[in-house]
Amino acid sequence: MIFGKSHRYAVVLALSALLVAPLVGCGGGSGGGGGTATPTPDATVRATFSGKVVDFNSGDIPVAGAVVTFNGASVLTANDGTFTLQTNPSTETLNARVVGPNNNYYNTGYVNGLSYNVVNPGFPVPPTAGGASRDLGVIKIATQDGPPPPPPI
């Protein structure tokens, strides 16, 4: 094996950054034109998602460096476990995913008290309009240094 777990993690983060960078471009546009009775939703207006990732095997301490992915965008959690992610609005329920740092976390986690495989397929996030903000709540994952959580039902 050429790469260890930490090298693979670094490569995944680098590739994620390359994929996210083109999405952070500058929007523009010109005014003008007449008004319409029902405006068409503007896909360039981003939706904002936030939340916090904690480790329930360690007394709900914050998890820094977890990767949160949703609707084609990814972000790392801060030292206090919080994250804010901006992405395109969605018209359907999509799944968000959380991968703990160093692949040292179980796939099963809890989102707002419900059990999910938070890595694959993830947990459902309802449709969110552009310009809207949605708090995904507290996402509890478990370090493999403790017992595994029960599997999702």
mmCIF file with all atom_site columns, C-alpha atoms in Angstrom:
data_model
loop_
_atom_site.group_PDB
_atom_site.id
_atom_site.type_symbol
_atom_site.label_atom_id
_atom_site.label_alt_id
_atom_site.label_comp_id
_atom_site.label_asym_id
_atom_site.label_entity_id
_atom_site.label_seq_id
_atom_site.pdbx_PDB_ins_code
_atom_site.Cartn_x
_atom_site.Cartn_y
_atom_site.Cartn_z
_atom_site.occupancy
_atom_site.B_iso_or_equiv
_atom_site.pdbx_formal_charge
_atom_site.auth_seq_id
_atom_site.auth_comp_id
_atom_site.auth_asym_id
_atom_site.auth_atom_id
_atom_site.pdbx_PDB_model_num
ATOM 1   C CA . MET A 1 1   ? 0.000   0.000  0.000   1.00 0.00 ? 1   MET A CA 1
ATOM 2   C CA . ILE A 1 2   ? 1.441   3.350  -1.025  1.00 0.00 ? 2   ILE A CA 1
ATOM 3   C CA . PHE A 1 3   ? -0.707  5.603  1.160   1.00 0.00 ? 3   PHE A CA 1
ATOM 4   C CA . GLY A 1 4   ? -1.839  5.212  4.769   1.00 0.00 ? 4   GLY A CA 1
ATOM 5   C CA . LYS A 1 5   ? -5.182  6.419  6.132   1.00 0.00 ? 5   LYS A CA 1
ATOM 6   C CA . SER A 1 6   ? -3.915  9.920  6.862   1.00 0.00 ? 6   SER A CA 1
ATOM 7   C CA . HIS A 1 7   ? -2.517  10.330 3.339   1.00 0.00 ? 7   HIS A CA 1
ATOM 8   C CA . ARG A 1 8   ? -5.787  9.181  1.775   1.00 0.00 ? 8   ARG A CA 1
ATOM 9   C CA . TYR A 1 9   ? -7.673  11.649 3.971   1.00 0.00 ? 9   TYR A CA 1
ATOM 10  C CA . ALA A 1 10  ? -5.365  14.468 2.866   1.00 0.00 ? 10  ALA A CA 1
ATOM 11  C CA . VAL A 1 11  ? -5.862  13.527 -0.802  1.00 0.00 ? 11  VAL A CA 1
ATOM 12  C CA . VAL A 1 12  ? -9.670  13.468 -0.354  1.00 0.00 ? 12  VAL A CA 1
ATOM 13  C CA . LEU A 1 13  ? -9.579  16.917 1.276   1.00 0.00 ? 13  LEU A CA 1
ATOM 14  C CA . ALA A 1 14  ? -7.379  18.317 -1.492  1.00 0.00 ? 14  ALA A CA 1
ATOM 15  C CA . LEU A 1 15  ? -9.654  16.938 -4.201  1.00 0.00 ? 15  LEU A CA 1
ATOM 16  C CA . SER A 1 16  ? -12.732 18.260 -2.364  1.00 0.00 ? 16  SER A CA 1
ATOM 17  C CA . ALA A 1 17  ? -11.162 21.728 -2.283  1.00 0.00 ? 17  ALA A CA 1
ATOM 18  C CA . LEU A 1 18  ? -10.535 21.554 -6.035  1.00 0.00 ? 18  LEU A CA 1
ATOM 19  C CA . LEU A 1 19  ? -14.159 20.612 -6.649  1.00 0.00 ? 19  LEU A CA 1
ATOM 20  C CA . VAL A 1 20  ? -15.577 23.317 -4.372  1.00 0.00 ? 20  VAL A CA 1
ATOM 21  C CA . ALA A 1 21  ? -13.359 26.184 -5.621  1.00 0.00 ? 21  ALA A CA 1
ATOM 22  C CA . PRO A 1 22  ? -15.149 26.586 -8.999  1.00 0.00 ? 22  PRO A CA 1
ATOM 23  C CA . LEU A 1 23  ? -18.493 26.821 -7.162  1.00 0.00 ? 23  LEU A CA 1
ATOM 24  C CA . VAL A 1 24  ? -17.401 29.902 -5.216  1.00 0.00 ? 24  VAL A CA 1
ATOM 25  C CA . GLY A 1 25  ? -17.299 32.138 -8.271  1.00 0.00 ? 25  GLY A CA 1
ATOM 26  C CA . CYS A 1 26  ? -18.585 35.628 -8.587  1.00 0.00 ? 26  CYS A CA 1
ATOM 27  C CA . GLY A 1 27  ? -22.149 36.028 -9.770  1.00 0.00 ? 27  GLY A CA 1
ATOM 28  C CA . GLY A 1 28  ? -23.107 38.915 -11.905 1.00 0.00 ? 28  GLY A CA 1
ATOM 29  C CA . GLY A 1 29  ? -25.911 40.061 -14.014 1.00 0.00 ? 29  GLY A CA 1
ATOM 30  C CA . SER A 1 30  ? -27.564 43.056 -15.404 1.00 0.00 ? 30  SER A CA 1
ATOM 31  C CA . GLY A 1 31  ? -30.775 44.667 -14.409 1.00 0.00 ? 31  GLY A CA 1
ATOM 32  C CA . GLY A 1 32  ? -33.424 45.756 -16.774 1.00 0.00 ? 32  GLY A CA 1
ATOM 33  C CA . GLY A 1 33  ? -36.406 44.053 -18.224 1.00 0.00 ? 33  GLY A CA 1
ATOM 34  C CA . GLY A 1 34  ? -39.963 44.261 -17.118 1.00 0.00 ? 34  GLY A CA 1
ATOM 35  C CA . GLY A 1 35  ? -41.379 42.755 -13.957 1.00 0.00 ? 35  GLY A CA 1
ATOM 36  C CA . THR A 1 36  ? -43.425 39.589 -14.010 1.00 0.00 ? 36  THR A CA 1
ATOM 37  C CA . ALA A 1 37  ? -46.236 38.513 -11.714 1.00 0.00 ? 37  ALA A CA 1
ATOM 38  C CA . THR A 1 38  ? -44.419 35.292 -10.662 1.00 0.00 ? 38  THR A CA 1
ATOM 39  C CA . PRO A 1 39  ? -40.630 35.596 -10.643 1.00 0.00 ? 39  PRO A CA 1
ATOM 40  C CA . THR A 1 40  ? -38.551 32.586 -11.623 1.00 0.00 ? 40  THR A CA 1
ATOM 41  C CA . PRO A 1 41  ? -36.359 31.333 -8.748  1.00 0.00 ? 41  PRO A CA 1
ATOM 42  C CA . ASP A 1 42  ? -32.754 32.471 -9.121  1.00 0.00 ? 42  ASP A CA 1
ATOM 43  C CA . ALA A 1 43  ? -30.483 29.414 -8.991  1.00 0.00 ? 43  ALA A CA 1
ATOM 44  C CA . THR A 1 44  ? -27.459 31.647 -8.298  1.00 0.00 ? 44  THR A CA 1
ATOM 45  C CA . VAL A 1 45  ? -28.855 32.625 -4.876  1.00 0.00 ? 45  VAL A CA 1
ATOM 46  C CA . ARG A 1 46  ? -27.280 30.170 -2.457  1.00 0.00 ? 46  ARG A CA 1
ATOM 47  C CA . ALA A 1 47  ? -28.945 28.377 0.449   1.00 0.00 ? 47  ALA A CA 1
ATOM 48  C CA . THR A 1 48  ? -27.081 28.266 3.789   1.00 0.00 ? 48  THR A CA 1
ATOM 49  C CA . PHE A 1 49  ? -26.875 25.197 6.026   1.00 0.00 ? 49  PHE A CA 1
ATOM 50  C CA . SER A 1 50  ? -25.383 25.099 9.498   1.00 0.00 ? 50  SER A CA 1
ATOM 51  C CA . GLY A 1 51  ? -25.066 22.698 12.392  1.00 0.00 ? 51  GLY A CA 1
ATOM 52  C CA . LYS A 1 52  ? -22.724 21.132 14.902  1.00 0.00 ? 52  LYS A CA 1
ATOM 53  C CA . VAL A 1 53  ? -20.970 17.750 14.952  1.00 0.00 ? 53  VAL A CA 1
ATOM 54  C CA . VAL A 1 54  ? -20.276 16.138 18.331  1.00 0.00 ? 54  VAL A CA 1
ATOM 55  C CA . ASP A 1 55  ? -18.873 12.807 19.548  1.00 0.00 ? 55  ASP A CA 1
ATOM 56  C CA . PHE A 1 56  ? -21.424 11.039 21.727  1.00 0.00 ? 56  PHE A CA 1
ATOM 57  C CA . ASN A 1 57  ? -18.896 8.376  22.789  1.00 0.00 ? 57  ASN A CA 1
ATOM 58  C CA . SER A 1 58  ? -16.921 11.164 24.477  1.00 0.00 ? 58  SER A CA 1
ATOM 59  C CA . GLY A 1 59  ? -19.697 13.059 26.238  1.00 0.00 ? 59  GLY A CA 1
ATOM 60  C CA . ASP A 1 60  ? -20.811 15.115 23.210  1.00 0.00 ? 60  ASP A CA 1
ATOM 61  C CA . ILE A 1 61  ? -17.515 16.961 22.824  1.00 0.00 ? 61  ILE A CA 1
ATOM 62  C CA . PRO A 1 62  ? -17.208 18.902 19.540  1.00 0.00 ? 62  PRO A CA 1
ATOM 63  C CA . VAL A 1 63  ? -15.613 17.126 16.583  1.00 0.00 ? 63  VAL A CA 1
ATOM 64  C CA . ALA A 1 64  ? -13.168 19.354 14.700  1.00 0.00 ? 64  ALA A CA 1
ATOM 65  C CA . GLY A 1 65  ? -12.194 18.414 11.148  1.00 0.00 ? 65  GLY A CA 1
ATOM 66  C CA . ALA A 1 66  ? -15.242 16.320 10.225  1.00 0.00 ? 66  ALA A CA 1
ATOM 67  C CA . VAL A 1 67  ? -16.213 16.625 6.552   1.00 0.00 ? 67  VAL A CA 1
ATOM 68  C CA . VAL A 1 68  ? -19.833 17.677 5.965   1.00 0.00 ? 68  VAL A CA 1
ATOM 69  C CA . THR A 1 69  ? -21.021 17.236 2.368   1.00 0.00 ? 69  THR A CA 1
ATOM 70  C CA . PHE A 1 70  ? -24.314 18.351 0.893   1.00 0.00 ? 70  PHE A CA 1
ATOM 71  C CA . ASN A 1 71  ? -25.569 19.059 -2.627  1.00 0.00 ? 71  ASN A CA 1
ATOM 72  C CA . GLY A 1 72  ? -22.101 19.058 -4.204  1.00 0.00 ? 72  GLY A CA 1
ATOM 73  C CA . ALA A 1 73  ? -20.369 21.225 -1.576  1.00 0.00 ? 73  ALA A CA 1
ATOM 74  C CA . SER A 1 74  ? -18.155 20.207 1.360   1.00 0.00 ? 74  SER A CA 1
ATOM 75  C CA . VAL A 1 75  ? -16.824 21.942 4.462   1.00 0.00 ? 75  VAL A CA 1
ATOM 76  C CA . LEU A 1 76  ? -14.729 20.988 7.500   1.00 0.00 ? 76  LEU A CA 1
ATOM 77  C CA . THR A 1 77  ? -16.111 21.507 10.984  1.00 0.00 ? 77  THR A CA 1
ATOM 78  C CA . ALA A 1 78  ? -14.394 24.153 13.132  1.00 0.00 ? 78  ALA A CA 1
ATOM 79  C CA . ASN A 1 79  ? -12.684 23.490 16.486  1.00 0.00 ? 79  ASN A CA 1
ATOM 80  C CA . ASP A 1 80  ? -16.054 23.887 18.229  1.00 0.00 ? 80  ASP A CA 1
ATOM 81  C CA . GLY A 1 81  ? -17.671 21.337 15.867  1.00 0.00 ? 81  GLY A CA 1
ATOM 82  C CA . THR A 1 82  ? -19.769 23.929 14.028  1.00 0.00 ? 82  THR A CA 1
ATOM 83  C CA . PHE A 1 83  ? -20.055 24.328 10.285  1.00 0.00 ? 83  PHE A CA 1
ATOM 84  C CA . THR A 1 84  ? -21.715 26.615 7.760   1.00 0.00 ? 84  THR A CA 1
ATOM 85  C CA . LEU A 1 85  ? -22.123 25.446 4.185   1.00 0.00 ? 85  LEU A CA 1
ATOM 86  C CA . GLN A 1 86  ? -23.516 27.344 1.220   1.00 0.00 ? 86  GLN A CA 1
ATOM 87  C CA . THR A 1 87  ? -24.830 25.482 -1.780  1.00 0.00 ? 87  THR A CA 1
ATOM 88  C CA . ASN A 1 88  ? -27.381 25.707 -4.549  1.00 0.00 ? 88  ASN A CA 1
ATOM 89  C CA . PRO A 1 89  ? -31.034 25.600 -3.501  1.00 0.00 ? 89  PRO A CA 1
ATOM 90  C CA . SER A 1 90  ? -32.816 22.255 -3.816  1.00 0.00 ? 90  SER A CA 1
ATOM 91  C CA . THR A 1 91  ? -36.340 21.429 -4.927  1.00 0.00 ? 91  THR A CA 1
ATOM 92  C CA . GLU A 1 92  ? -36.266 17.886 -3.531  1.00 0.00 ? 92  GLU A CA 1
ATOM 93  C CA . THR A 1 93  ? -35.073 16.096 -0.407  1.00 0.00 ? 93  THR A CA 1
ATOM 94  C CA . LEU A 1 94  ? -31.349 15.348 -0.660  1.00 0.00 ? 94  LEU A CA 1
ATOM 95  C CA . ASN A 1 95  ? -28.969 13.564 1.708   1.00 0.00 ? 95  ASN A CA 1
ATOM 96  C CA . ALA A 1 96  ? -26.199 15.272 3.668   1.00 0.00 ? 96  ALA A CA 1
ATOM 97  C CA . ARG A 1 97  ? -23.179 13.227 4.762   1.00 0.00 ? 97  ARG A CA 1
ATOM 98  C CA . VAL A 1 98  ? -20.727 13.474 7.646   1.00 0.00 ? 98  VAL A CA 1
ATOM 99  C CA . VAL A 1 99  ? -17.362 11.704 7.780   1.00 0.00 ? 99  VAL A CA 1
ATOM 100 C CA . GLY A 1 100 ? -15.376 11.955 10.995  1.00 0.00 ? 100 GLY A CA 1
ATOM 101 C CA . PRO A 1 101 ? -11.709 12.938 10.878  1.00 0.00 ? 101 PRO A CA 1
ATOM 102 C CA . ASN A 1 102 ? -9.079  10.257 10.190  1.00 0.00 ? 102 ASN A CA 1
ATOM 103 C CA . ASN A 1 103 ? -11.815 7.701  9.389   1.00 0.00 ? 103 ASN A CA 1
ATOM 104 C CA . ASN A 1 104 ? -11.884 6.943  13.124  1.00 0.00 ? 104 ASN A CA 1
ATOM 105 C CA . TYR A 1 105 ? -15.676 7.204  13.481  1.00 0.00 ? 105 TYR A CA 1
ATOM 106 C CA . TYR A 1 106 ? -18.511 4.742  12.999  1.00 0.00 ? 106 TYR A CA 1
ATOM 107 C CA . ASN A 1 107 ? -20.890 5.226  10.066  1.00 0.00 ? 107 ASN A CA 1
ATOM 108 C CA . THR A 1 108 ? -23.988 5.275  12.270  1.00 0.00 ? 108 THR A CA 1
ATOM 109 C CA . GLY A 1 109 ? -24.883 8.563  13.892  1.00 0.00 ? 109 GLY A CA 1
ATOM 110 C CA . TYR A 1 110 ? -27.822 10.557 15.201  1.00 0.00 ? 110 TYR A CA 1
ATOM 111 C CA . VAL A 1 111 ? -29.354 13.650 13.669  1.00 0.00 ? 111 VAL A CA 1
ATOM 112 C CA . ASN A 1 112 ? -31.946 15.396 15.816  1.00 0.00 ? 112 ASN A CA 1
ATOM 113 C CA . GLY A 1 113 ? -32.456 12.169 17.770  1.00 0.00 ? 113 GLY A CA 1
ATOM 114 C CA . LEU A 1 114 ? -32.942 9.858  14.759  1.00 0.00 ? 114 LEU A CA 1
ATOM 115 C CA . SER A 1 115 ? -30.402 7.181  13.784  1.00 0.00 ? 115 SER A CA 1
ATOM 116 C CA . TYR A 1 116 ? -28.881 7.223  10.276  1.00 0.00 ? 116 TYR A CA 1
ATOM 117 C CA . ASN A 1 117 ? -25.887 5.900  8.411   1.00 0.00 ? 117 ASN A CA 1
ATOM 118 C CA . VAL A 1 118 ? -24.459 9.422  8.206   1.00 0.00 ? 118 VAL A CA 1
ATOM 119 C CA . VAL A 1 119 ? -21.677 8.400  5.798   1.00 0.00 ? 119 VAL A CA 1
ATOM 120 C CA . ASN A 1 120 ? -23.675 6.601  3.111   1.00 0.00 ? 120 ASN A CA 1
ATOM 121 C CA . PRO A 1 121 ? -26.437 7.302  2.202   1.00 0.00 ? 121 PRO A CA 1
ATOM 122 C CA . GLY A 1 122 ? -26.455 10.136 4.769   1.00 0.00 ? 122 GLY A CA 1
ATOM 123 C CA . PHE A 1 123 ? -29.421 11.847 6.383   1.00 0.00 ? 123 PHE A CA 1
ATOM 124 C CA . PRO A 1 124 ? -32.316 13.611 4.615   1.00 0.00 ? 124 PRO A CA 1
ATOM 125 C CA . VAL A 1 125 ? -32.484 17.385 4.236   1.00 0.00 ? 125 VAL A CA 1
ATOM 126 C CA . PRO A 1 126 ? -35.819 18.791 2.977   1.00 0.00 ? 126 PRO A CA 1
ATOM 127 C CA . PRO A 1 127 ? -35.987 21.104 -0.057  1.00 0.00 ? 127 PRO A CA 1
ATOM 128 C CA . THR A 1 128 ? -34.476 24.514 0.655   1.00 0.00 ? 128 THR A CA 1
ATOM 129 C CA . ALA A 1 129 ? -35.019 27.674 -1.381  1.00 0.00 ? 129 ALA A CA 1
ATOM 130 C CA . GLY A 1 130 ? -32.269 30.031 -2.456  1.00 0.00 ? 130 GLY A CA 1
ATOM 131 C CA . GLY A 1 131 ? -31.531 32.668 0.158   1.00 0.00 ? 131 GLY A CA 1
ATOM 132 C CA . ALA A 1 132 ? -32.940 30.458 2.924   1.00 0.00 ? 132 ALA A CA 1
ATOM 133 C CA . SER A 1 133 ? -30.982 29.290 5.962   1.00 0.00 ? 133 SER A CA 1
ATOM 134 C CA . ARG A 1 134 ? -31.509 25.853 7.492   1.00 0.00 ? 134 ARG A CA 1
ATOM 135 C CA . ASP A 1 135 ? -30.092 24.645 10.805  1.00 0.00 ? 135 ASP A CA 1
ATOM 136 C CA . LEU A 1 136 ? -29.361 20.917 10.498  1.00 0.00 ? 136 LEU A CA 1
ATOM 137 C CA . GLY A 1 137 ? -29.072 20.683 14.273  1.00 0.00 ? 137 GLY A CA 1
ATOM 138 C CA . VAL A 1 138 ? -26.674 18.567 16.307  1.00 0.00 ? 138 VAL A CA 1
ATOM 139 C CA . ILE A 1 139 ? -25.168 15.620 14.443  1.00 0.00 ? 139 ILE A CA 1
ATOM 140 C CA . LYS A 1 140 ? -23.821 12.994 16.829  1.00 0.00 ? 140 LYS A CA 1
ATOM 141 C CA . ILE A 1 141 ? -21.152 10.622 15.573  1.00 0.00 ? 141 ILE A CA 1
ATOM 142 C CA . ALA A 1 142 ? -19.152 8.090  17.608  1.00 0.00 ? 142 ALA A CA 1
ATOM 143 C CA . THR A 1 143 ? -15.408 7.602  17.740  1.00 0.00 ? 143 THR A CA 1
ATOM 144 C CA . GLN A 1 144 ? -14.227 4.031  17.263  1.00 0.00 ? 144 GLN A CA 1
ATOM 145 C CA . ASP A 1 145 ? -12.392 4.384  20.586  1.00 0.00 ? 145 ASP A CA 1
ATOM 146 C CA . GLY A 1 146 ? -15.732 3.470  22.203  1.00 0.00 ? 146 GLY A CA 1
ATOM 147 C CA . PRO A 1 147 ? -18.547 1.007  21.512  1.00 0.00 ? 147 PRO A CA 1
ATOM 148 C CA . PRO A 1 148 ? -20.447 1.211  18.231  1.00 0.00 ? 148 PRO A CA 1
ATOM 149 C CA . PRO A 1 149 ? -23.904 2.794  18.249  1.00 0.00 ? 149 PRO A CA 1
ATOM 150 C CA . PRO A 1 150 ? -26.925 0.659  17.389  1.00 0.00 ? 150 PRO A CA 1
ATOM 151 C CA . PRO A 1 151 ? -27.526 0.429  13.624  1.00 0.00 ? 151 PRO A CA 1
ATOM 152 C CA . PRO A 1 152 ? -30.273 2.561  12.031  1.00 0.00 ? 152 PRO A CA 1
ATOM 153 C CA . ILE A 1 153 ? -33.714 0.930  12.025  1.00 0.00 ? 153 ILE A CA 1
#
